[in-house]
Coordinates of C-alpha atoms in Angstrom, one line a residue:
M1 CA -16.3 5.2 30.1
V2 CA -20.1 4.8 30.5
Q3 CA -19.6 1.0 30.9
S4 CA -17.2 1.5 33.8
L5 CA -19.6 3.9 35.5
I6 CA -22.4 1.4 35.2
I7 CA -20.2 -1.3 36.7
Q8 CA -19.2 0.9 39.6
T9 CA -22.8 2.0 40.1
D10 CA -23.9 -1.7 40.3
Y11 CA -21.3 -2.2 43.0
F12 CA -22.6 0.7 45.1
I13 CA -26.2 -0.5 44.6
K14 CA -25.3 -3.8 46.1
K15 CA -23.3 -2.2 48.9
S16 CA -26.2 0.1 49.7
V17 CA -28.7 -2.7 49.7
F18 CA -26.5 -4.7 52.0
S19 CA -26.2 -1.6 54.3
I20 CA -30.0 -1.3 54.4
C21 CA -30.4 -4.9 55.3
S22 CA -27.9 -4.6 58.1
Q23 CA -29.7 -1.6 59.5
A24 CA -32.9 -3.6 59.6
D25 CA -31.3 -6.0 62.2
E26 CA -30.6 -3.1 64.6
L27 CA -33.0 -1.8 67.2
A28 CA -34.8 0.9 65.2
P29 CA -38.5 1.8 64.6
V30 CA -40.0 0.1 61.6
G31 CA -41.3 3.4 60.1
N32 CA -37.8 4.9 60.1
Y33 CA -36.5 1.8 58.2
E34 CA -39.2 2.2 55.4
Q35 CA -38.5 5.9 55.0
R36 CA -34.7 5.4 54.7
K37 CA -35.3 2.6 52.2
Q38 CA -37.4 4.8 50.0
E39 CA -34.8 7.6 50.1
E40 CA -32.1 5.1 49.1
E41 CA -34.1 3.8 46.2
K42 CA -34.8 7.4 45.0
R43 CA -31.2 8.3 45.2
L44 CA -30.0 5.3 43.2
Q45 CA -32.7 5.9 40.6
N46 CA -31.4 9.4 40.1
I47 CA -27.9 8.1 39.5
L48 CA -29.1 5.6 36.9
D49 CA -31.0 8.5 35.1
R50 CA -27.8 10.5 35.0
L51 CA -25.8 7.6 33.6
N52 CA -28.4 7.1 30.8
T53 CA -28.2 10.8 30.0
L54 CA -24.4 10.6 29.7
S55 CA -24.7 7.5 27.5
L56 CA -27.0 9.3 25.1
E57 CA -24.7 12.3 24.9
L58 CA -21.6 10.2 24.2
S59 CA -23.2 7.9 21.6
P60 CA -24.2 10.1 18.7
P61 CA -21.5 12.0 16.8
G62 CA -23.2 15.4 17.0
P63 CA -23.4 18.5 19.1
S64 CA -23.9 17.5 22.7
T65 CA -25.2 19.2 25.9
D66 CA -22.6 21.1 27.9
A67 CA -21.4 19.4 31.1
S68 CA -22.4 22.5 33.1
N69 CA -26.0 21.7 32.8
I70 CA -25.4 18.2 34.3
S71 CA -23.3 19.6 37.1
T72 CA -26.0 22.1 38.0
E73 CA -28.6 19.3 38.3
D74 CA -26.1 17.3 40.3
S75 CA -25.5 20.1 42.8
G76 CA -29.2 20.2 43.5
D77 CA -29.3 16.5 44.3
E78 CA -26.2 16.7 46.4
D79 CA -28.0 19.1 48.9
D80 CA -30.7 16.4 49.5
E81 CA -28.0 13.8 50.0
D82 CA -26.2 15.8 52.7
S83 CA -29.1 15.1 55.2
V84 CA -27.9 11.5 55.7
E85 CA -26.5 11.1 59.2
D86 CA -24.5 7.8 58.9
E87 CA -20.8 8.3 58.3
D88 CA -20.4 5.3 56.1
E89 CA -23.2 6.3 53.9
D90 CA -21.8 9.9 53.7
K91 CA -18.6 8.4 52.2
D92 CA -20.6 6.4 49.7
D93 CA -22.5 9.6 48.7
E94 CA -19.2 11.5 48.0
V95 CA -18.0 8.7 45.7
D96 CA -21.4 8.7 43.9
E97 CA -21.3 12.4 43.5
K98 CA -17.9 12.3 41.8
L99 CA -19.1 9.5 39.4
A100 CA -22.1 11.6 38.5
V101 CA -20.4 15.0 38.1
K102 CA -17.3 13.8 36.1
P103 CA -17.7 15.0 32.5
P104 CA -17.5 12.5 29.5
S105 CA -14.0 13.4 28.2
Q106 CA -10.6 11.8 27.7
S107 CA -8.4 11.3 30.7
D108 CA -5.9 13.7 29.1
P109 CA -7.8 15.9 26.6
R110 CA -5.6 17.5 24.0
I111 CA -5.8 20.7 22.0
Y112 CA -5.6 20.4 18.2
K113 CA -5.1 23.0 15.6
V114 CA -7.1 23.1 12.3
L115 CA -4.9 22.7 9.3
S116 CA -7.5 23.7 6.6
D117 CA -11.0 25.0 6.4
F118 CA -13.8 22.4 6.7
Q119 CA -17.4 23.2 6.0
G120 CA -19.9 20.8 7.5
E121 CA -22.3 19.2 5.1
Q122 CA -24.4 17.1 7.4
D123 CA -26.1 17.5 10.8
G124 CA -23.6 17.0 13.5
D125 CA -20.6 18.3 11.5
L126 CA -18.6 21.1 13.0
S127 CA -17.5 23.8 10.6
V128 CA -14.1 25.2 11.4
Q129 CA -11.6 27.6 9.9
K130 CA -7.8 27.2 9.4
G131 CA -6.0 28.1 12.6
D132 CA -8.9 27.4 15.0
L133 CA -8.1 25.5 18.2
L134 CA -10.3 22.6 19.1
R135 CA -10.5 20.5 22.2
I136 CA -11.0 16.8 21.3
V137 CA -13.8 15.2 23.3
R138 CA -13.9 11.8 21.8
R139 CA -11.7 10.0 19.2
A140 CA -13.5 7.5 17.0
A141 CA -12.0 4.7 14.9
D142 CA -13.8 5.8 11.7
G143 CA -11.7 9.0 11.5
W144 CA -14.4 11.5 12.6
W145 CA -13.5 13.0 16.0
L146 CA -15.9 14.8 18.3
A147 CA -14.5 18.2 19.0
Q148 CA -15.5 21.5 20.8
D149 CA -14.4 24.9 19.6
S150 CA -13.7 28.1 21.6
K151 CA -17.4 29.1 21.5
G152 CA -18.6 25.8 23.1
K153 CA -20.0 24.3 19.9
R154 CA -19.6 20.6 19.4
G155 CA -19.5 18.4 16.3
V156 CA -17.5 15.9 14.3
V157 CA -14.4 16.9 12.3
P158 CA -12.1 14.7 10.1
K159 CA -8.9 13.9 12.0
T160 CA -6.8 14.6 8.8
Y161 CA -7.8 18.3 9.2
L162 CA -6.2 18.5 12.7
K163 CA -2.7 18.9 13.9
E164 CA -1.8 18.2 17.5
G165 CA -0.9 21.5 19.3
E166 CA -1.5 23.6 22.4
D167 CA -2.6 27.1 23.4
D168 CA -0.1 30.0 23.4
D169 CA 0.8 29.6 27.1
E170 CA 1.1 25.8 26.8
E171 CA 3.3 26.2 23.6
E172 CA 5.7 28.4 25.5
S173 CA 6.0 25.9 28.3
L174 CA 6.6 23.1 25.7
E175 CA 9.4 25.2 24.1
E176 CA 11.0 25.7 27.4
E177 CA 10.9 21.9 28.1
D178 CA 12.0 21.0 24.6
D179 CA 9.1 18.6 24.2
Y180 CA 8.4 17.1 20.8
V181 CA 5.0 17.8 19.3
C182 CA 4.1 15.1 16.7
V183 CA 1.9 15.7 13.7
C184 CA -0.8 13.1 12.9
Q185 CA -0.1 11.8 9.4
I186 CA -3.1 10.0 8.1
D187 CA -3.4 8.5 4.7
A188 CA -5.9 10.0 2.3
T189 CA -7.5 6.6 2.0
D190 CA -8.7 6.8 5.6
V191 CA -10.5 10.0 5.0
L192 CA -12.2 8.7 1.9
S193 CA -13.3 5.6 3.7
A194 CA -14.7 7.6 6.6
M195 CA -16.6 9.9 4.2
G196 CA -18.1 6.9 2.4
A197 CA -16.6 8.1 -0.9
I198 CA -15.3 4.7 -1.8
P199 CA -16.9 1.3 -1.8
S200 CA -16.8 -0.7 1.4
G201 CA -14.5 -3.4 0.0
F202 CA -11.8 -1.0 -1.0
R203 CA -8.6 -1.0 1.2
P204 CA -5.2 0.7 1.2
S205 CA -3.0 -1.2 -1.2
T206 CA -1.1 -4.0 0.5
L207 CA 1.4 -4.6 -2.3
N208 CA 2.1 -0.9 -2.8
K209 CA 3.2 -0.7 0.8
L210 CA 5.6 -3.6 0.3
L211 CA 7.0 -1.9 -2.8
V212 CA 7.7 1.3 -0.8
E213 CA 9.3 -0.6 2.0
E214 CA 11.4 -3.3 0.2
G215 CA 11.9 -2.0 -3.3
Q216 CA 11.0 -3.8 -6.5
Y217 CA 13.6 -5.7 -8.4
N218 CA 17.1 -4.9 -7.1
H219 CA 17.6 -7.9 -4.8
H220 CA 15.7 -10.3 -7.1
V221 CA 18.0 -10.1 -10.1
Q222 CA 21.2 -10.2 -8.0
P223 CA 22.9 -13.6 -7.4
S224 CA 22.3 -15.5 -4.2
L225 CA 25.2 -17.0 -2.1
S226 CA 25.1 -20.5 -0.8
Q227 CA 25.0 -21.4 2.9
S228 CA 28.8 -21.5 3.1
Q229 CA 29.0 -18.0 1.6
L230 CA 31.8 -19.3 -0.7
S231 CA 29.8 -20.0 -3.9
F232 CA 26.6 -19.1 -5.6
K233 CA 23.4 -20.9 -5.0
D234 CA 21.6 -19.9 -8.2
L235 CA 24.3 -18.9 -10.7
F236 CA 26.0 -21.7 -12.6
L237 CA 28.1 -21.7 -15.8
D238 CA 28.6 -24.5 -18.2
V239 CA 32.4 -24.7 -18.9
E240 CA 32.0 -26.4 -22.3
T241 CA 29.5 -24.0 -23.8
G242 CA 30.2 -20.9 -21.7
R243 CA 26.5 -20.3 -21.1
V244 CA 24.6 -20.1 -17.9
R245 CA 23.2 -23.4 -16.7
E246 CA 19.6 -23.6 -15.4
S247 CA 19.2 -23.9 -11.7
R248 CA 17.8 -27.2 -10.4
H249 CA 15.8 -25.5 -7.6
V250 CA 13.2 -24.0 -9.9
Q251 CA 9.8 -25.6 -9.2
T252 CA 7.6 -23.3 -11.3
C253 CA 8.1 -21.7 -14.7
L254 CA 5.1 -20.5 -16.7
C255 CA 3.8 -17.7 -18.9
F256 CA 0.4 -16.1 -18.6
T257 CA -1.5 -13.1 -20.0
L258 CA -3.7 -10.6 -18.2
W259 CA -6.7 -10.3 -20.4
S260 CA -9.2 -8.0 -18.9
C261 CA -11.2 -7.0 -15.7
R262 CA -14.9 -6.4 -15.7
M263 CA -17.5 -5.0 -13.3
I264 CA -14.8 -3.3 -11.2
P265 CA -16.4 -0.6 -8.9
T266 CA -15.3 3.0 -9.5
P267 CA -13.6 4.9 -6.6
G268 CA -16.4 7.4 -6.4
V269 CA -16.6 11.2 -6.5
G270 CA -14.1 13.7 -5.2
V271 CA -11.0 12.0 -6.6
Q272 CA -9.1 12.0 -9.9
V273 CA -7.8 8.6 -10.9
L274 CA -4.2 8.8 -12.2
S275 CA -3.6 5.1 -12.9
R276 CA -5.6 1.8 -13.0
H277 CA -3.3 -1.1 -12.7
V278 CA -2.8 -4.7 -11.4
R279 CA 0.1 -5.6 -9.1
L280 CA 1.0 -9.2 -9.1
C281 CA 3.4 -11.5 -7.3
A282 CA 4.0 -15.1 -6.2
F283 CA 2.0 -15.9 -3.1
D284 CA 1.3 -18.9 -0.9
G285 CA -1.5 -17.5 1.2
N286 CA 0.8 -16.2 4.0
Q287 CA 3.6 -14.3 2.4
V288 CA 4.9 -12.8 -0.8
L289 CA 7.5 -15.0 -2.5
S290 CA 8.7 -12.9 -5.4
N291 CA 9.1 -9.4 -6.6
I292 CA 6.0 -7.3 -7.3
H293 CA 5.3 -6.6 -10.9
T294 CA 2.9 -3.9 -12.1
V295 CA 0.8 -3.8 -15.3
R296 CA -1.2 -0.7 -16.1
A297 CA -4.7 -1.1 -17.5
T298 CA -6.5 1.0 -20.1
Y299 CA -10.2 1.7 -20.1
N300 CA -12.9 3.3 -22.1
P301 CA -14.7 6.2 -20.3
K302 CA -18.0 4.9 -21.7
S303 CA -17.5 1.6 -19.7
P304 CA -15.4 2.7 -16.7
K305 CA -15.9 -0.7 -14.9
T306 CA -14.0 -2.6 -17.6
W307 CA -10.2 -2.7 -17.6
S308 CA -8.2 -4.1 -20.5
F309 CA -4.5 -4.8 -21.1
S310 CA -2.0 -4.9 -24.0
P311 CA -3.8 -2.4 -26.2
R312 CA -3.1 -2.3 -29.9
M313 CA -0.8 0.5 -31.0
T314 CA 1.7 1.4 -33.6
G315 CA 5.3 0.8 -32.7
V316 CA 6.6 -1.2 -29.7
L317 CA 4.1 -1.8 -26.9
P318 CA 5.5 -0.3 -23.6
S319 CA 6.3 -3.0 -21.0
L320 CA 4.1 -1.2 -18.5
L321 CA 1.0 -1.8 -20.6
D322 CA 1.9 -5.4 -21.7
G323 CA -0.1 -8.1 -20.0
D324 CA 2.2 -10.9 -21.2
C325 CA 4.2 -12.0 -18.1
F326 CA 6.3 -14.9 -16.8
L327 CA 6.8 -16.4 -13.4
R328 CA 9.8 -18.4 -12.1
C329 CA 9.6 -19.5 -8.5
S330 CA 11.7 -21.9 -6.4
S331 CA 9.1 -22.4 -3.7
S332 CA 7.7 -26.0 -3.2
S333 CA 4.6 -24.9 -1.3
P334 CA 1.5 -26.8 -2.3
D335 CA -0.5 -23.5 -2.0
L336 CA 1.7 -21.6 -4.4
G337 CA -0.2 -19.3 -6.8
I338 CA -0.3 -15.8 -8.3
L339 CA -1.8 -12.9 -6.4
F340 CA -3.4 -10.2 -8.4
E341 CA -4.2 -6.9 -6.6
L342 CA -6.3 -4.5 -8.6
G343 CA -5.5 -0.9 -7.6
V344 CA -5.9 2.8 -8.5
T345 CA -3.6 5.7 -7.9
F346 CA -5.7 8.8 -7.2
I347 CA -5.4 12.4 -6.1
R348 CA -8.0 14.2 -4.0
N349 CA -9.6 17.2 -5.8
S350 CA -10.0 19.2 -2.6
T351 CA -6.6 18.8 -0.9
G352 CA -4.3 17.5 -3.6
E353 CA -3.3 14.4 -1.6
R354 CA -2.1 11.3 -3.4
G355 CA -3.0 7.8 -2.4
E356 CA -3.4 4.3 -3.6
L357 CA -6.4 2.1 -3.2
S358 CA -6.9 -1.6 -3.6
C359 CA -10.0 -2.3 -5.7
G360 CA -10.0 -6.0 -4.8
W361 CA -7.8 -9.0 -5.3
S362 CA -7.8 -12.4 -6.9
F363 CA -5.7 -15.6 -6.4
L364 CA -4.9 -18.2 -9.0
K365 CA -3.6 -21.4 -7.4
L366 CA -1.1 -23.1 -9.8
T367 CA -1.9 -26.7 -8.9
D368 CA -5.2 -28.6 -8.5
D369 CA -6.3 -30.7 -5.6
S370 CA -4.1 -33.6 -6.8
G371 CA -1.0 -31.5 -7.0
N372 CA -0.9 -31.4 -10.8
S373 CA -0.1 -28.2 -12.7
L374 CA -3.0 -26.3 -14.2
P375 CA -3.6 -26.7 -17.9
S376 CA -3.0 -23.9 -20.3
R377 CA -6.4 -22.2 -20.8
T378 CA -8.4 -19.1 -19.8
Y379 CA -9.5 -18.7 -16.2
E380 CA -12.1 -16.3 -14.8
L381 CA -11.2 -15.4 -11.3
Q382 CA -13.5 -13.8 -8.7
V383 CA -12.4 -10.4 -7.4
N384 CA -12.7 -10.3 -3.6
G385 CA -12.8 -7.2 -1.4
G386 CA -10.6 -6.3 1.5
T387 CA -7.0 -7.5 1.6
P388 CA -5.5 -10.9 0.7
Y389 CA -5.5 -11.7 4.4
E390 CA -9.3 -11.0 4.8
K391 CA -11.9 -13.6 3.8
N392 CA -15.5 -13.2 2.6
V393 CA -15.3 -9.5 1.9
E394 CA -17.5 -8.3 -1.0
L395 CA -16.7 -5.2 -3.0
E396 CA -20.3 -4.0 -3.3
T397 CA -23.8 -5.5 -3.8
S398 CA -24.7 -5.5 -7.5
V399 CA -28.2 -6.7 -7.5
R400 CA -30.8 -7.6 -4.8
R401 CA -30.9 -11.2 -3.7
G402 CA -33.4 -13.7 -5.2
S403 CA -33.9 -17.4 -5.3
S404 CA -34.9 -17.7 -9.0
V405 CA -32.6 -18.9 -11.7
F406 CA -32.8 -15.5 -13.4
F407 CA -31.6 -13.6 -10.3
Q408 CA -28.8 -16.1 -9.9
M409 CA -27.6 -15.7 -13.5
L410 CA -27.9 -11.9 -13.1
Q411 CA -25.9 -11.9 -9.9
A412 CA -23.1 -14.1 -11.4
K413 CA -22.9 -11.8 -14.5
R414 CA -22.4 -8.7 -12.4
Q415 CA -19.8 -10.1 -10.1
P416 CA -16.3 -8.5 -10.5
R417 CA -14.1 -10.8 -12.5
L418 CA -10.4 -11.0 -13.6
I419 CA -9.7 -12.9 -16.8
V420 CA -6.2 -14.6 -17.0
K421 CA -4.9 -17.0 -19.6
L422 CA -2.1 -19.5 -19.0
K423 CA -0.2 -20.2 -22.2
S424 CA 2.7 -22.2 -23.6
T425 CA 5.8 -20.7 -25.2
N426 CA 8.3 -21.6 -27.9
S427 CA 11.6 -23.3 -27.3
R428 CA 13.7 -20.1 -27.7
T429 CA 11.7 -18.3 -25.0
R430 CA 12.0 -21.3 -22.7
T431 CA 15.8 -21.3 -23.2
Q432 CA 16.0 -17.6 -22.3
L433 CA 13.8 -18.2 -19.2
S434 CA 16.1 -20.9 -18.0
L435 CA 18.9 -18.4 -17.7
L436 CA 17.0 -16.1 -15.3
P437 CA 17.1 -16.1 -11.5
E438 CA 15.3 -18.8 -9.5
T439 CA 12.5 -16.4 -8.5
L440 CA 11.4 -13.6 -10.7
L441 CA 8.1 -12.2 -12.2
H442 CA 8.4 -9.8 -15.1
C443 CA 7.2 -8.8 -18.5
L444 CA 7.7 -11.4 -21.2
N445 CA 8.9 -8.9 -23.8
C446 CA 12.0 -8.1 -21.7
V447 CA 13.2 -11.7 -21.2
H448 CA 16.0 -11.4 -23.7
L449 CA 17.4 -8.3 -22.0
L450 CA 17.3 -10.1 -18.6
A451 CA 18.9 -13.2 -20.1
L452 CA 21.8 -11.1 -21.5
H453 CA 22.3 -9.4 -18.1
R454 CA 22.4 -12.8 -16.4
Q455 CA 24.9 -14.0 -18.9
L456 CA 27.2 -11.0 -18.5
L457 CA 26.8 -11.4 -14.7
A458 CA 28.0 -15.0 -14.9
D459 CA 30.9 -14.1 -17.1
T460 CA 32.1 -11.4 -14.7
L461 CA 31.6 -13.4 -11.5
L462 CA 32.5 -16.9 -12.6
M463 CA 35.1 -16.5 -15.4
D464 CA 36.8 -13.1 -15.1
R465 CA 37.6 -13.2 -11.4
P466 CA 41.1 -14.4 -10.5
T467 CA 39.7 -16.8 -7.8
M468 CA 36.3 -17.6 -6.4
Q469 CA 37.3 -16.2 -3.0
N470 CA 38.1 -12.8 -4.5
A471 CA 35.6 -10.2 -3.2
E472 CA 37.1 -7.0 -4.5
L473 CA 35.2 -4.3 -6.3
I474 CA 34.5 -5.1 -9.9
S475 CA 34.8 -2.2 -12.4
S476 CA 31.5 -2.6 -14.3
P477 CA 29.1 0.4 -14.7
F478 CA 26.7 -1.9 -16.5
L479 CA 26.3 -4.4 -13.7
S480 CA 26.1 -1.7 -11.0
T481 CA 23.3 0.3 -12.7
F482 CA 21.3 -2.2 -14.7
P483 CA 19.0 -3.2 -11.7
V484 CA 18.0 0.4 -11.4
L485 CA 16.6 0.2 -14.9
L486 CA 14.0 -2.4 -13.8
D487 CA 12.3 0.1 -11.6
Q488 CA 12.0 2.6 -14.4
P489 CA 10.0 0.9 -17.2
D490 CA 10.3 3.8 -19.7
L491 CA 14.1 3.5 -19.6
L492 CA 13.9 -0.2 -20.0
D493 CA 11.7 0.3 -23.1
A494 CA 14.2 2.8 -24.5
L495 CA 16.9 0.1 -24.2
R496 CA 14.7 -2.5 -25.7
V497 CA 13.7 -0.3 -28.7
Y498 CA 17.3 0.8 -29.4
Y499 CA 18.6 -2.8 -29.1
F500 CA 15.8 -4.1 -31.4
H501 CA 16.9 -1.4 -33.9
L502 CA 20.5 -2.6 -33.7
M503 CA 19.6 -6.3 -34.1
S504 CA 17.5 -5.5 -37.2
C505 CA 20.7 -4.1 -38.8
M506 CA 22.8 -7.2 -37.9
T507 CA 23.6 -10.1 -40.2
F508 CA 22.3 -13.5 -39.5
I509 CA 25.7 -14.8 -38.3
N510 CA 26.2 -11.9 -35.9
N511 CA 22.6 -12.4 -34.6
R512 CA 23.5 -15.9 -33.6
D513 CA 26.9 -15.1 -32.1
L514 CA 26.5 -14.8 -28.3
S515 CA 29.8 -13.1 -27.6
F516 CA 29.1 -10.5 -30.3
L517 CA 25.6 -9.9 -28.9
K518 CA 26.9 -9.4 -25.4
Q519 CA 29.5 -6.9 -26.6
E520 CA 27.0 -4.9 -28.6
F521 CA 24.4 -5.0 -25.8
V522 CA 26.9 -3.4 -23.3
K523 CA 27.8 -0.7 -25.9
V524 CA 24.2 0.1 -26.6
Y525 CA 23.5 0.3 -22.8
M526 CA 26.4 2.6 -22.1
S527 CA 25.7 5.0 -25.0
S528 CA 21.9 5.2 -24.4
V529 CA 20.4 4.3 -21.1
Y530 CA 23.5 4.9 -19.0
F531 CA 23.7 8.4 -20.5
L532 CA 20.1 9.0 -19.7
L533 CA 20.6 8.0 -16.1
H534 CA 23.1 10.8 -15.7
S535 CA 21.2 13.4 -17.8
P536 CA 20.0 16.5 -15.8
S537 CA 17.2 17.0 -18.3
L538 CA 15.6 13.7 -17.3
P539 CA 13.2 14.2 -14.4
P540 CA 13.3 11.7 -11.6
Y541 CA 10.9 8.8 -12.1
R542 CA 7.6 9.1 -10.2
W543 CA 4.8 6.7 -10.5
A544 CA 1.5 7.9 -12.0
D545 CA 2.7 11.5 -12.5
P546 CA 1.4 12.6 -16.0
A547 CA 3.6 15.7 -16.2
S548 CA 6.8 13.8 -15.2
E549 CA 6.0 10.9 -17.6
E550 CA 5.5 13.3 -20.5
Q551 CA 8.7 15.2 -19.9
R552 CA 10.7 11.9 -19.5
A553 CA 9.2 10.5 -22.8
K554 CA 10.3 13.7 -24.6
V555 CA 13.9 13.6 -23.3
I556 CA 14.1 9.8 -24.1
Y557 CA 12.8 10.3 -27.6
I558 CA 15.2 13.1 -28.4
T559 CA 18.2 11.2 -27.1
L560 CA 17.4 8.0 -29.0
D561 CA 16.8 10.0 -32.2
S562 CA 20.2 11.6 -31.9
L563 CA 21.8 8.2 -31.3
K564 CA 20.2 6.8 -34.4
H565 CA 21.4 9.8 -36.4
V566 CA 25.0 9.2 -35.2
Q567 CA 24.8 5.6 -36.1
Q568 CA 23.5 6.3 -39.6
T569 CA 26.2 8.9 -40.3
T570 CA 29.2 7.0 -38.8
G571 CA 28.0 3.5 -39.2
I572 CA 29.2 2.6 -35.7
S573 CA 26.7 1.3 -33.2
G574 CA 26.9 2.4 -29.6
S575 CA 29.1 5.4 -30.5
P576 CA 30.2 7.4 -27.4
E577 CA 30.2 10.7 -29.4
V578 CA 27.0 11.7 -27.7
F579 CA 28.9 12.0 -24.4
F580 CA 31.2 14.6 -26.0
D581 CA 28.5 16.7 -27.5
H582 CA 28.6 20.2 -26.0
T583 CA 24.8 20.5 -26.0
H584 CA 24.4 17.6 -23.5
Q585 CA 25.2 18.0 -19.8
H586 CA 25.9 15.2 -17.3
L587 CA 25.2 14.7 -13.6
A588 CA 28.1 14.0 -11.2
F589 CA 28.6 10.4 -10.2
D590 CA 30.5 8.5 -7.6
L591 CA 32.5 5.2 -7.5
T592 CA 29.4 3.1 -6.4
E593 CA 28.0 3.7 -9.9
L594 CA 31.1 2.5 -11.6
N595 CA 32.0 -0.5 -9.5
F596 CA 30.0 -3.7 -8.8
D597 CA 30.1 -4.6 -5.1
L598 CA 29.6 -8.4 -4.9
L599 CA 29.2 -8.6 -1.1
G600 CA 27.0 -5.6 -1.0
V601 CA 24.4 -6.9 -3.5
A602 CA 24.5 -10.6 -3.1
Q603 CA 21.6 -12.1 -1.2

């Protein structure tokens, strides 16, 4: 606003000077010309002084002087300007008066209602109470808005504490006109960034936003149709062996391990961290090419800047904590690599708002400059600040700069790093990986479950259908609900644990019989995980919710324990007696959970 006033003032200065020069050519006494010239210069100087005053009032985010004081001074100057006799100059004076008197506010100032109490902690903050009405004077991009209360006090207030509203009279008129009043929904991350409570390189999580919008695994484990829509592009069956044949379009297939992260900045005060994790996916520098997999990190409170993965524990390691992963990708991009986004899920102590922050990101390109695959070894990746689409953003300055070798070594040691190890696998794991979809990133300890699902999918779609053109619904609760399991790692672990227990009781011959393994796998799934999916005692899955996770773990443990007891007493695996137990209840279901819709799920 101030810039536009300065431009218009410059225009009127030039116009006035031109007017003065034209008057000099007329027949008038020289003394009168000098007097009028001095009056013009004095008037223009007064306008510049007022503009400077307005600029100072609008620049700092603190209490500012009321516009009434400015208008009072302006009215005194307007009396002196009324003595000018020329009509053209009178018109110019009226325009200048409007420019000088106009207060520094929005073209359409709005009234906002305070949602919660806010106590100012610094000079320039405006303390407000819940329910107060504020007039917004200036909206700033950093999230702190300059506002004025009913008593005329001005100061900055976080925009997340405000809700767009009107006075009582204006609200009645809005109700009569049925206008829609919108509520400003601002992420908690914006508030923390504006308050300076988080490091400068932290950003809202990019991959978490994609997870919310697109989902995680569902469309990545389903078959893809060819361009003709009459056959499958990535699902083939060997007629002689009856096994799934590997797709020829796979360009990358590797295994790697997340080892640790070090020197990762902490989120700061005022927040409670619910989860530290790494989200990873295939990335070519422009777009995400695979599903987004999440590995949760563990840390020691004595060294909060160090994250570790795959902790040692008794029993089966949960897949959410397992850093051993695999990647299959059909992209032939020369810039293909793995994107690692370090993140934290937090909750604000003051308001209870949840949010997710990106603590930095790393990228491991899978080929060297010559196009050859990277060798299997350990890599230390630099953790960058900002988002994957930002360059040269640092998380925070660890040490002061210096030119000596000691300072350079100290600086390198304190840089945030992510340690990743590329590794080779045995022949059995490579065979199981060859059965999976063309593009998938997941935990390595679940590869045998995914391979069995892929084999059962091929049997149903390529062998059991009457014709390849048949697109009717297929009665298969297993195929229709298994992808849901991949978004709930605790249920996937339950299936893995119970299936491992079953395999340990099998003979060597049965363990090598594929048809027997598929039959037992479906029975175990239907009597354990499928039952849990329809159990009313199992809370809905919610990411990084300690109370929900504890309740779900309790229900899963009790259910699996009862299943093992039934198996030991009856000697039958996957027994459906658990469904007829009067102590267990079941949720209602519809046909979509019992039938597999090929056209609805195929990519």
